[in-house]
mmCIF file of C-alpha atoms and ligand atoms in Angstrom:
data_model
loop_
_atom_site.group_PDB
_atom_site.id
_atom_site.type_symbol
_atom_site.label_atom_id
_atom_site.label_comp_id
_atom_site.label_asym_id
_atom_site.label_seq_id
_atom_site.Cartn_x
_atom_site.Cartn_y
_atom_site.Cartn_z
ATOM 1 C CA MET A 284 47.200 -39.122 -27.968
ATOM 2 C CA SER A 285 46.906 -39.650 -32.173
ATOM 3 C CA ILE A 286 43.960 -40.531 -33.609
ATOM 4 C CA HIS A 287 45.235 -43.282 -34.921
ATOM 5 C CA ALA A 288 45.888 -45.472 -31.886
ATOM 6 C CA HIS A 289 42.529 -45.880 -31.540
ATOM 7 C CA PHE A 290 42.211 -48.013 -34.138
ATOM 8 C CA SER A 291 42.630 -51.656 -33.510
ATOM 9 C CA PRO A 292 45.489 -54.363 -35.990
ATOM 10 C CA ASP A 293 41.815 -57.335 -35.360
ATOM 11 C CA TYR A 294 38.296 -57.700 -33.678
ATOM 12 C CA ALA A 295 40.504 -59.841 -30.632
ATOM 13 C CA THR A 296 42.737 -55.892 -29.419
ATOM 14 C CA ALA A 297 39.450 -53.532 -30.208
ATOM 15 C CA ARG A 298 37.550 -55.167 -28.152
ATOM 16 C CA GLN A 299 40.124 -54.996 -25.223
ATOM 17 C CA THR A 300 40.697 -51.852 -26.010
ATOM 18 C CA PHE A 301 37.208 -50.938 -26.315
ATOM 19 C CA LEU A 302 36.192 -52.639 -22.834
ATOM 20 C CA SER A 303 38.482 -50.429 -21.751
ATOM 21 C CA ALA A 304 38.483 -47.384 -23.055
ATOM 22 C CA ALA A 305 34.554 -47.981 -21.806
ATOM 23 C CA LYS A 306 35.181 -48.552 -18.452
ATOM 24 C CA ASN A 307 37.636 -45.427 -17.854
ATOM 25 C CA ALA A 308 35.238 -43.454 -19.505
ATOM 26 C CA GLY A 309 32.526 -44.092 -16.330
ATOM 27 C CA ALA A 310 30.941 -46.515 -18.768
ATOM 28 C CA GLU A 311 27.853 -49.431 -17.926
ATOM 29 C CA LEU A 312 29.203 -52.622 -19.441
ATOM 30 C CA ALA A 313 27.860 -55.306 -20.953
ATOM 31 C CA HIS A 314 28.325 -58.637 -22.980
ATOM 32 C CA TYR A 315 26.567 -60.642 -24.973
ATOM 33 C CA GLN A 316 28.615 -64.229 -26.072
ATOM 34 C CA HIS A 317 28.372 -65.876 -29.299
ATOM 35 C CA PRO A 318 28.029 -69.091 -29.694
ATOM 36 C CA LEU A 319 31.013 -69.659 -31.820
ATOM 37 C CA LYS A 320 35.037 -68.938 -31.993
ATOM 38 C CA GLY A 321 36.905 -66.514 -33.758
ATOM 39 C CA ILE A 322 39.735 -67.300 -36.207
ATOM 40 C CA ALA A 323 42.449 -67.456 -33.775
ATOM 41 C CA GLY A 324 40.090 -68.906 -31.832
ATOM 42 C CA GLU A 325 38.834 -66.288 -29.367
ATOM 43 C CA ASP A 326 36.268 -65.907 -27.721
ATOM 44 C CA LEU A 327 32.909 -63.384 -29.732
ATOM 45 C CA PHE A 328 31.255 -60.876 -27.999
ATOM 46 C CA THR A 329 28.947 -58.486 -28.678
ATOM 47 C CA ASP A 330 29.920 -55.298 -26.247
ATOM 48 C CA LEU A 331 28.115 -52.369 -25.028
ATOM 49 C CA ALA A 332 29.072 -49.550 -23.230
ATOM 50 C CA TRP A 333 26.055 -46.795 -21.383
ATOM 51 C CA ILE A 334 27.229 -43.641 -20.482
ATOM 52 C CA GLY A 335 24.620 -41.026 -19.125
ATOM 53 C CA PRO A 336 21.027 -41.354 -16.564
ATOM 54 C CA LYS A 337 19.132 -45.012 -17.200
ATOM 55 C CA ASP A 338 16.271 -43.015 -18.009
ATOM 56 C CA ALA A 339 17.236 -40.570 -20.547
ATOM 57 C CA ARG A 340 14.819 -39.316 -22.662
ATOM 58 C CA ALA A 341 17.091 -38.935 -25.555
ATOM 59 C CA VAL A 342 19.694 -41.693 -26.215
ATOM 60 C CA LEU A 343 22.228 -41.469 -29.339
ATOM 61 C CA VAL A 344 23.233 -44.971 -29.749
ATOM 62 C CA THR A 345 26.781 -45.544 -32.175
ATOM 63 C CA VAL A 346 26.781 -49.732 -34.068
ATOM 64 C CA SER A 347 30.139 -50.758 -35.333
ATOM 65 C CA GLY A 348 31.268 -53.909 -37.222
ATOM 66 C CA THR A 349 27.873 -54.759 -38.545
ATOM 67 C CA HIS A 350 29.368 -55.751 -41.709
ATOM 68 C CA GLY A 351 31.940 -57.534 -39.451
ATOM 69 C CA ILE A 352 35.434 -56.062 -41.298
ATOM 70 C CA GLU A 353 34.233 -52.580 -41.547
ATOM 71 C CA GLY A 354 35.060 -53.308 -37.520
ATOM 72 C CA TYR A 355 37.382 -51.622 -37.880
ATOM 73 C CA TYR A 356 36.830 -48.350 -39.398
ATOM 74 C CA GLY A 357 33.367 -48.421 -36.045
ATOM 75 C CA SER A 358 35.821 -49.682 -33.234
ATOM 76 C CA GLY A 359 37.753 -47.030 -33.613
ATOM 77 C CA CYS A 360 35.346 -44.004 -34.021
ATOM 78 C CA GLN A 361 33.484 -45.244 -31.324
ATOM 79 C CA VAL A 362 37.329 -46.485 -29.210
ATOM 80 C CA GLY A 363 38.013 -42.642 -29.790
ATOM 81 C CA TRP A 364 34.956 -40.809 -28.404
ATOM 82 C CA LEU A 365 35.602 -42.432 -25.225
ATOM 83 C CA GLN A 366 39.495 -41.785 -25.328
ATOM 84 C CA ASP A 367 39.915 -38.062 -26.086
ATOM 85 C CA GLY A 368 37.079 -37.142 -23.803
ATOM 86 C CA HIS A 369 33.320 -36.505 -25.634
ATOM 87 C CA ALA A 370 31.456 -39.139 -23.880
ATOM 88 C CA ALA A 371 31.402 -36.309 -20.356
ATOM 89 C CA LYS A 372 30.206 -33.838 -23.020
ATOM 90 C CA LEU A 373 26.779 -35.363 -22.874
ATOM 91 C CA PRO A 374 23.581 -32.819 -22.935
ATOM 92 C CA ALA A 375 21.461 -32.985 -19.582
ATOM 93 C CA ASN A 376 19.252 -35.974 -19.746
ATOM 94 C CA THR A 377 21.082 -37.627 -22.937
ATOM 95 C CA ALA A 378 22.939 -41.202 -23.031
ATOM 96 C CA MET A 379 25.106 -42.955 -25.350
ATOM 97 C CA LEU A 380 24.993 -46.540 -26.316
ATOM 98 C CA SER A 381 28.288 -47.956 -27.563
ATOM 99 C CA ILE A 382 27.873 -50.913 -29.590
ATOM 100 C CA HIS A 383 30.641 -52.982 -30.383
ATOM 101 C CA GLY A 384 30.957 -55.668 -32.653
ATOM 102 C CA SER A 385 26.921 -55.834 -33.414
ATOM 103 C CA ASN A 386 28.804 -59.055 -35.974
ATOM 104 C CA PRO A 387 31.528 -60.790 -33.959
ATOM 105 C CA TYR A 388 31.980 -63.708 -36.174
ATOM 106 C CA GLY A 389 32.243 -61.663 -39.764
ATOM 107 C CA PHE A 390 34.869 -58.629 -37.363
ATOM 108 C CA SER A 391 37.243 -61.182 -36.523
ATOM 109 C CA TRP A 392 36.960 -64.007 -39.966
ATOM 110 C CA GLY A 393 37.530 -60.775 -41.240
ATOM 111 C CA ARG A 394 34.833 -61.447 -43.203
ATOM 112 C CA ARG A 395 31.431 -58.685 -44.762
ATOM 113 C CA VAL A 396 29.079 -62.033 -43.809
ATOM 114 C CA ASN A 397 28.154 -63.657 -40.225
ATOM 115 C CA GLU A 398 28.350 -67.080 -39.322
ATOM 116 C CA ASP A 399 25.505 -68.347 -41.417
ATOM 117 C CA ASN A 400 26.775 -66.781 -44.681
ATOM 118 C CA MET A 401 24.347 -63.440 -43.684
ATOM 119 C CA ASP A 402 24.550 -60.386 -44.928
ATOM 120 C CA ILE A 403 23.033 -58.844 -41.418
ATOM 121 C CA ASN A 404 21.763 -55.314 -42.434
ATOM 122 C CA ARG A 405 19.472 -57.657 -45.084
ATOM 123 C CA ASN A 406 18.512 -59.455 -42.256
ATOM 124 C CA PHE A 407 16.890 -56.899 -40.309
ATOM 125 C CA ILE A 408 13.240 -58.082 -41.695
ATOM 126 C CA ASP A 409 9.557 -58.547 -39.246
ATOM 127 C CA PHE A 410 9.905 -61.957 -40.529
ATOM 128 C CA ALA A 411 6.653 -62.879 -37.984
ATOM 129 C CA THR A 412 4.483 -60.439 -40.684
ATOM 130 C CA LYS A 413 6.245 -60.079 -43.586
ATOM 131 C CA ALA A 414 7.978 -61.713 -46.122
ATOM 132 C CA PRO A 415 11.582 -61.040 -47.536
ATOM 133 C CA PRO A 416 11.630 -59.096 -50.508
ATOM 134 C CA ALA A 417 12.245 -60.703 -53.909
ATOM 135 C CA ASN A 418 15.199 -60.050 -55.934
ATOM 136 C CA PRO A 419 15.125 -62.773 -58.831
ATOM 137 C CA ALA A 420 17.201 -60.470 -61.313
ATOM 138 C CA TYR A 421 20.167 -62.323 -58.544
ATOM 139 C CA ALA A 422 19.498 -65.486 -59.861
ATOM 140 C CA GLU A 423 20.427 -64.439 -63.529
ATOM 141 C CA VAL A 424 23.749 -63.862 -62.053
ATOM 142 C CA HIS A 425 24.125 -65.748 -58.814
ATOM 143 C CA ASP A 426 25.915 -68.980 -61.032
ATOM 144 C CA TRP A 427 28.901 -66.890 -62.352
ATOM 145 C CA LEU A 428 29.552 -64.985 -58.774
ATOM 146 C CA VAL A 429 30.328 -67.800 -56.958
ATOM 147 C CA PRO A 430 32.337 -70.588 -59.190
ATOM 148 C CA GLN A 431 34.309 -73.462 -58.197
ATOM 149 C CA SER A 432 37.846 -71.997 -58.018
ATOM 150 C CA TRP A 433 39.812 -69.396 -58.124
ATOM 151 C CA ASP A 434 42.264 -67.848 -60.057
ATOM 152 C CA ALA A 435 43.276 -64.554 -61.051
ATOM 153 C CA GLY A 436 42.062 -65.330 -64.352
ATOM 154 C CA ILE A 437 38.208 -66.674 -62.936
ATOM 155 C CA ALA A 438 38.816 -63.764 -61.201
ATOM 156 C CA ALA A 439 39.321 -61.303 -64.526
ATOM 157 C CA ASN A 440 36.618 -63.063 -66.014
ATOM 158 C CA ILE A 441 34.102 -62.298 -63.357
ATOM 159 C CA GLN A 442 34.907 -58.425 -63.819
ATOM 160 C CA THR A 443 34.365 -58.730 -67.493
ATOM 161 C CA LYS A 444 30.988 -60.793 -66.739
ATOM 162 C CA ILE A 445 29.693 -57.890 -64.146
ATOM 163 C CA ALA A 446 31.458 -54.918 -67.020
ATOM 164 C CA ASP A 447 29.118 -56.817 -69.542
ATOM 165 C CA TYR A 448 26.162 -56.775 -67.347
ATOM 166 C CA TYR A 449 25.616 -52.908 -66.386
ATOM 167 C CA ALA A 450 26.392 -52.524 -70.158
ATOM 168 C CA ARG A 451 23.908 -54.823 -70.843
ATOM 169 C CA VAL A 452 20.677 -53.772 -68.201
ATOM 170 C CA GLY A 453 21.967 -50.557 -66.235
ATOM 171 C CA ALA A 454 24.276 -49.356 -62.994
ATOM 172 C CA ARG A 455 20.755 -48.421 -60.691
ATOM 173 C CA ALA A 456 19.035 -51.887 -62.362
ATOM 174 C CA ALA A 457 22.488 -54.490 -61.814
ATOM 175 C CA THR A 458 23.567 -52.611 -58.439
ATOM 176 C CA ALA A 459 20.013 -53.529 -57.279
ATOM 177 C CA ALA A 460 20.210 -57.602 -58.470
ATOM 178 C CA ILE A 461 24.074 -57.970 -56.983
ATOM 179 C CA VAL A 462 24.302 -56.228 -53.999
ATOM 180 C CA GLY A 463 20.745 -54.929 -53.006
ATOM 181 C CA GLY A 464 20.506 -57.943 -51.257
ATOM 182 C CA GLN A 465 18.344 -61.391 -51.890
ATOM 183 C CA HIS A 466 16.379 -64.238 -49.664
ATOM 184 C CA SER A 467 17.103 -67.372 -52.342
ATOM 185 C CA HIS A 468 20.930 -68.301 -52.394
ATOM 186 C CA ALA A 469 22.230 -69.357 -49.508
ATOM 187 C CA ASP A 470 26.055 -69.361 -50.754
ATOM 188 C CA GLY A 471 25.462 -66.194 -53.051
ATOM 189 C CA ILE A 472 26.153 -63.627 -52.207
ATOM 190 C CA PHE A 473 24.731 -60.019 -50.227
ATOM 191 C CA TYR A 474 22.517 -62.905 -48.455
ATOM 192 C CA GLY A 475 19.737 -61.566 -45.975
ATOM 193 C CA GLY A 476 18.773 -65.330 -44.569
ATOM 194 C CA THR A 477 14.352 -66.290 -44.117
ATOM 195 C CA GLN A 478 15.099 -65.738 -40.299
ATOM 196 C CA ALA A 479 16.573 -63.388 -37.627
ATOM 197 C CA CYS A 480 20.290 -64.121 -37.209
ATOM 198 C CA TRP A 481 22.300 -64.420 -33.960
ATOM 199 C CA SER A 482 22.908 -60.578 -34.329
ATOM 200 C CA HIS A 483 18.968 -59.557 -35.000
ATOM 201 C CA ARG A 484 18.084 -61.987 -31.861
ATOM 202 C CA THR A 485 21.086 -60.075 -29.941
ATOM 203 C CA ILE A 486 20.090 -56.152 -31.396
ATOM 204 C CA LYS A 487 16.613 -56.836 -30.483
ATOM 205 C CA ALA A 488 17.124 -57.773 -26.434
ATOM 206 C CA ILE A 489 19.393 -55.020 -26.527
ATOM 207 C CA ALA A 490 16.964 -52.220 -28.242
ATOM 208 C CA GLU A 491 13.876 -53.924 -25.559
ATOM 209 C CA LYS A 492 16.544 -53.533 -22.052
ATOM 210 C CA TYR A 493 18.487 -50.390 -23.023
ATOM 211 C CA LEU A 494 15.433 -47.960 -25.502
ATOM 212 C CA ALA A 495 12.110 -48.533 -23.891
ATOM 213 C CA THR A 496 11.768 -45.464 -22.049
ATOM 214 C CA ALA A 497 13.719 -43.160 -24.549
ATOM 215 C CA LYS A 498 11.803 -40.811 -26.728
ATOM 216 C CA ARG A 499 14.714 -39.622 -29.199
ATOM 217 C CA ILE A 500 17.118 -41.661 -30.613
ATOM 218 C CA CYS A 501 19.496 -41.125 -32.808
ATOM 219 C CA VAL A 502 21.297 -44.121 -34.503
ATOM 220 C CA LEU A 503 24.638 -44.346 -35.723
ATOM 221 C CA ASP A 504 25.042 -48.000 -37.606
ATOM 222 C CA TYR A 505 29.366 -47.593 -39.185
ATOM 223 C CA HIS A 506 29.956 -48.895 -43.002
ATOM 224 C CA THR A 507 32.536 -48.607 -45.103
ATOM 225 C CA GLY A 508 32.931 -49.669 -48.208
ATOM 226 C CA LEU A 509 31.047 -47.505 -50.660
ATOM 227 C CA GLY A 510 31.875 -43.746 -52.382
ATOM 228 C CA PRO A 511 34.539 -41.411 -52.888
ATOM 229 C CA PHE A 512 38.112 -42.358 -50.099
ATOM 230 C CA GLY A 513 37.734 -41.124 -47.239
ATOM 231 C CA TYR A 514 33.971 -38.855 -47.475
ATOM 232 C CA SER A 515 31.433 -40.129 -45.123
ATOM 233 C CA GLU A 516 28.022 -40.428 -46.859
ATOM 234 C CA MET A 517 25.002 -40.994 -44.524
ATOM 235 C CA ILE A 518 22.231 -42.656 -46.082
ATOM 236 C CA CYS A 519 19.370 -42.866 -44.748
ATOM 237 C CA ARG A 520 16.414 -45.367 -45.563
ATOM 238 C CA HIS A 521 13.645 -43.427 -43.700
ATOM 239 C CA PRO A 522 10.558 -42.681 -46.078
ATOM 240 C CA VAL A 523 10.609 -40.406 -48.393
ATOM 241 C CA ASP A 524 9.079 -36.978 -46.813
ATOM 242 C CA SER A 525 9.061 -38.342 -42.897
ATOM 243 C CA ASP A 526 10.077 -37.261 -40.153
ATOM 244 C CA SER A 527 12.561 -38.705 -39.525
ATOM 245 C CA LEU A 528 14.071 -37.622 -43.136
ATOM 246 C CA ASN A 529 13.231 -34.233 -42.596
ATOM 247 C CA LEU A 530 14.850 -34.367 -39.194
ATOM 248 C CA ALA A 531 17.735 -36.224 -40.775
ATOM 249 C CA ARG A 532 18.199 -33.833 -42.658
ATOM 250 C CA ALA A 533 18.254 -31.033 -40.306
ATOM 251 C CA TRP A 534 21.073 -32.122 -38.277
ATOM 252 C CA PHE A 535 22.754 -33.533 -40.617
ATOM 253 C CA GLY A 536 23.101 -31.507 -44.114
ATOM 254 C CA ASP A 537 24.217 -32.063 -47.463
ATOM 255 C CA ALA A 538 25.903 -35.456 -46.526
ATOM 256 C CA VAL A 539 22.370 -36.910 -45.399
ATOM 257 C CA THR A 540 20.720 -39.204 -48.970
ATOM 258 C CA SER A 541 18.069 -40.605 -49.588
ATOM 259 C CA PRO A 542 18.340 -44.860 -51.704
ATOM 260 C CA ALA A 543 14.299 -44.039 -52.387
ATOM 261 C CA MET A 544 15.088 -40.663 -54.254
ATOM 262 C CA GLY A 545 17.862 -41.903 -56.229
ATOM 263 C CA GLN A 546 20.778 -40.085 -53.809
ATOM 264 C CA SER A 547 22.797 -42.808 -53.369
ATOM 265 C CA ASP A 548 25.047 -44.930 -55.516
ATOM 266 C CA SER A 549 23.390 -47.950 -53.127
ATOM 267 C CA PRO A 550 20.163 -49.085 -53.977
ATOM 268 C CA VAL A 551 17.324 -49.198 -51.714
ATOM 269 C CA ILE A 552 17.807 -52.446 -49.197
ATOM 270 C CA GLU A 553 15.263 -53.832 -46.857
ATOM 271 C CA GLY A 554 16.007 -55.030 -43.403
ATOM 272 C CA ASN A 555 18.688 -53.207 -42.290
ATOM 273 C CA LEU A 556 20.260 -53.418 -38.787
ATOM 274 C CA ARG A 557 19.502 -49.208 -38.200
ATOM 275 C CA MET A 558 16.247 -50.110 -39.616
ATOM 276 C CA GLY A 559 15.585 -53.038 -36.980
ATOM 277 C CA ILE A 560 15.852 -50.473 -34.400
ATOM 278 C CA ALA A 561 13.301 -47.888 -35.338
ATOM 279 C CA ARG A 562 10.961 -50.584 -35.722
ATOM 280 C CA PHE A 563 11.811 -52.005 -32.544
ATOM 281 C CA CYS A 564 11.546 -48.943 -30.564
ATOM 282 C CA SER A 565 8.424 -47.436 -32.328
ATOM 283 C CA GLN A 566 7.156 -45.237 -28.547
ATOM 284 C CA ALA A 567 10.731 -43.489 -29.667
ATOM 285 C CA THR A 568 11.326 -41.020 -32.865
ATOM 286 C CA VAL A 569 14.177 -42.135 -33.996
ATOM 287 C CA VAL A 570 16.852 -40.984 -36.543
ATOM 288 C CA ALA A 571 19.114 -43.245 -38.091
ATOM 289 C CA SER A 572 21.491 -43.367 -40.811
ATOM 290 C CA ALA A 573 24.616 -45.093 -41.721
ATOM 291 C CA ILE A 574 27.599 -43.731 -42.465
ATOM 292 C CA GLU A 575 29.160 -44.844 -45.239
ATOM 293 C CA VAL A 576 32.809 -43.630 -45.736
ATOM 294 C CA GLY A 577 34.451 -44.842 -49.329
ATOM 295 C CA THR A 578 37.569 -47.021 -49.906
ATOM 296 C CA LEU A 579 38.441 -48.117 -53.123
ATOM 297 C CA SER A 580 37.035 -48.434 -56.644
ATOM 298 C CA SER A 581 33.941 -50.801 -56.131
ATOM 299 C CA GLU A 582 34.001 -52.906 -59.188
ATOM 300 C CA GLU A 583 37.452 -53.440 -55.868
ATOM 301 C CA VAL A 584 35.645 -53.780 -53.500
ATOM 302 C CA ARG A 585 32.838 -56.298 -54.931
ATOM 303 C CA LEU A 586 35.257 -58.377 -56.324
ATOM 304 C CA SER A 587 36.813 -58.753 -53.185
ATOM 305 C CA VAL A 588 33.177 -59.744 -51.466
ATOM 306 C CA ILE A 589 32.702 -62.563 -54.402
ATOM 307 C CA ALA A 590 36.597 -64.187 -53.293
ATOM 308 C CA ASP A 591 35.728 -64.483 -50.067
ATOM 309 C CA ASN A 592 32.687 -65.426 -51.337
ATOM 310 C CA TRP A 593 34.578 -68.482 -52.507
ATOM 311 C CA LEU A 594 37.479 -68.811 -49.714
ATOM 312 C CA HIS A 595 34.833 -69.657 -46.727
ATOM 313 C CA LEU A 596 32.811 -71.685 -48.974
ATOM 314 C CA ARG A 597 35.544 -73.738 -51.863
ATOM 315 C CA GLY A 598 38.767 -72.561 -50.347
ATOM 316 C CA ASP A 599 40.946 -73.196 -47.336
ATOM 317 C CA VAL A 600 41.480 -69.592 -45.258
ATOM 318 C CA PHE A 601 44.331 -70.762 -43.297
ATOM 319 C CA SER A 602 45.846 -71.473 -46.250
ATOM 320 C CA ALA A 603 48.768 -68.685 -48.872
ATOM 321 C CA GLN A 604 45.556 -68.169 -51.351
ATOM 322 C CA GLY A 605 43.278 -67.235 -48.446
ATOM 323 C CA LYS A 606 45.593 -65.252 -46.756
ATOM 324 C CA GLN A 607 45.782 -63.471 -49.829
ATOM 325 C CA ILE A 608 41.766 -62.774 -49.966
ATOM 326 C CA LYS A 609 42.177 -61.602 -46.426
ATOM 327 C CA ALA A 610 44.838 -58.976 -47.606
ATOM 328 C CA GLN A 611 42.587 -58.974 -50.468
ATOM 329 C CA ILE A 612 39.355 -58.192 -48.745
ATOM 330 C CA ARG A 613 40.960 -56.173 -45.317
ATOM 331 C CA ALA A 614 42.719 -53.547 -47.540
ATOM 332 C CA ALA A 615 38.781 -52.820 -49.984
ATOM 333 C CA PHE A 616 36.896 -52.200 -46.204
ATOM 334 C CA TYR A 617 39.686 -50.881 -44.351
ATOM 335 C CA PRO A 618 42.102 -48.876 -45.986
ATOM 336 C CA ASP A 619 44.767 -49.453 -42.758
ATOM 337 C CA ASN A 620 46.391 -45.463 -43.827
ATOM 338 C CA ASP A 621 46.643 -42.212 -42.063
ATOM 339 C CA GLU A 622 45.077 -40.102 -45.529
ATOM 340 C CA TRP A 623 42.138 -42.227 -44.596
ATOM 341 C CA ARG A 624 41.747 -41.928 -41.149
ATOM 342 C CA GLY A 625 42.732 -38.566 -40.926
ATOM 343 C CA LEU A 626 39.753 -38.053 -43.474
ATOM 344 C CA CYS A 627 37.433 -39.613 -41.669
ATOM 345 C CA TYR A 628 37.602 -40.441 -38.299
ATOM 346 C CA PRO A 629 37.554 -36.451 -37.274
ATOM 347 C CA ARG A 630 34.345 -36.455 -39.419
ATOM 348 C CA ALA A 631 32.732 -39.429 -37.377
ATOM 349 C CA VAL A 632 33.631 -36.831 -34.407
ATOM 350 C CA GLN A 633 31.706 -34.180 -36.038
ATOM 351 C CA ILE A 634 28.404 -36.223 -37.044
ATOM 352 C CA GLN A 635 28.196 -37.807 -33.248
ATOM 353 C CA GLN A 636 28.398 -33.777 -32.021
ATOM 354 C CA GLN A 637 25.422 -32.680 -34.566
ATOM 355 C CA ALA A 638 23.362 -36.133 -33.739
ATOM 356 C CA LEU A 639 23.500 -35.516 -29.066
ATOM 357 C CA THR A 640 23.041 -31.215 -30.687
ATOM 358 C CA GLY A 641 19.715 -33.095 -32.643
ATOM 359 C CA LEU A 642 19.094 -34.663 -30.339
ATOM 360 C CA ALA A 643 18.678 -31.508 -27.852
ATOM 361 C CA GLN A 644 16.817 -30.124 -30.127
ATOM 362 C CA ALA A 645 14.229 -32.080 -31.469
HETATM 363 ZN ZN1 LIG B 165 28.182 -52.387 -44.561
#
């Protein structure tokens, strides 16, 4: 089978393809239904497939669709792993948990965020014990990032303002302000919320049910939209000098970057889903990483997010302009072509194999 056949054109197809591939691979399935409907009126679920012994000491967890629309890539990788027979070759005492569509609403509606306009990858904070991190610089840029109306002139004006802002405060501070996450403006971009969202609660329930007895866990969360076209960067948010970060480097080599050490274009972000799983599984040694695949330029990716935020706040998703913005954000997070998939799919397979080797050795 061509690798490109693993990738689906919409959420509903991706879900059905994942479920049938998992069933054919002998997986145990579970389904967590979301309260809302998708863009075509379909039911939404976070689905999971478990392969291997229930009491496995080591578990490889993969997660797709944390940033909704990035699920095209993650789903394709999960489906391919199942369809290409890799799932049948797990090491002894090792299981695999594939979580499909962790943010199914965003996946279906072609959004990076969820039903609450939340970036769920800024929401996995322990709100009971910790206030969300402050990002006062975001308040300075919010008004012009969230305009009243949208057209090509307004988009160009925003691009100019962003470029001026980068020149004024420097790239690192500007990126942290705009994309680092904020918990103060619910209608803004990269909003992380002030309480646990549906996906946060669902992933916690999954971790408590399926991962409570594992001693070693690797979490791979598939993302797109940052870095060079087709390159897979492994962004690790474990503390500098931690055992988990050292293990990640031992398993995955130089592809591993640490934002805390200034090695990534990604700013330091709190509230990641994968670090949430590490928190939920305190009995285990957890190595958690994003696989972040580059697509278009950061300017194009960011503008597509700003346009989509305007669309869902003030526009009509089903209008001609809405369809144009949907095509724009899709191109920014899922380059639907053979070259891009040919770069990132084999690499994802290799990373998963490295994770299984590492889990077996640890
Ligand atoms: Zn992402």
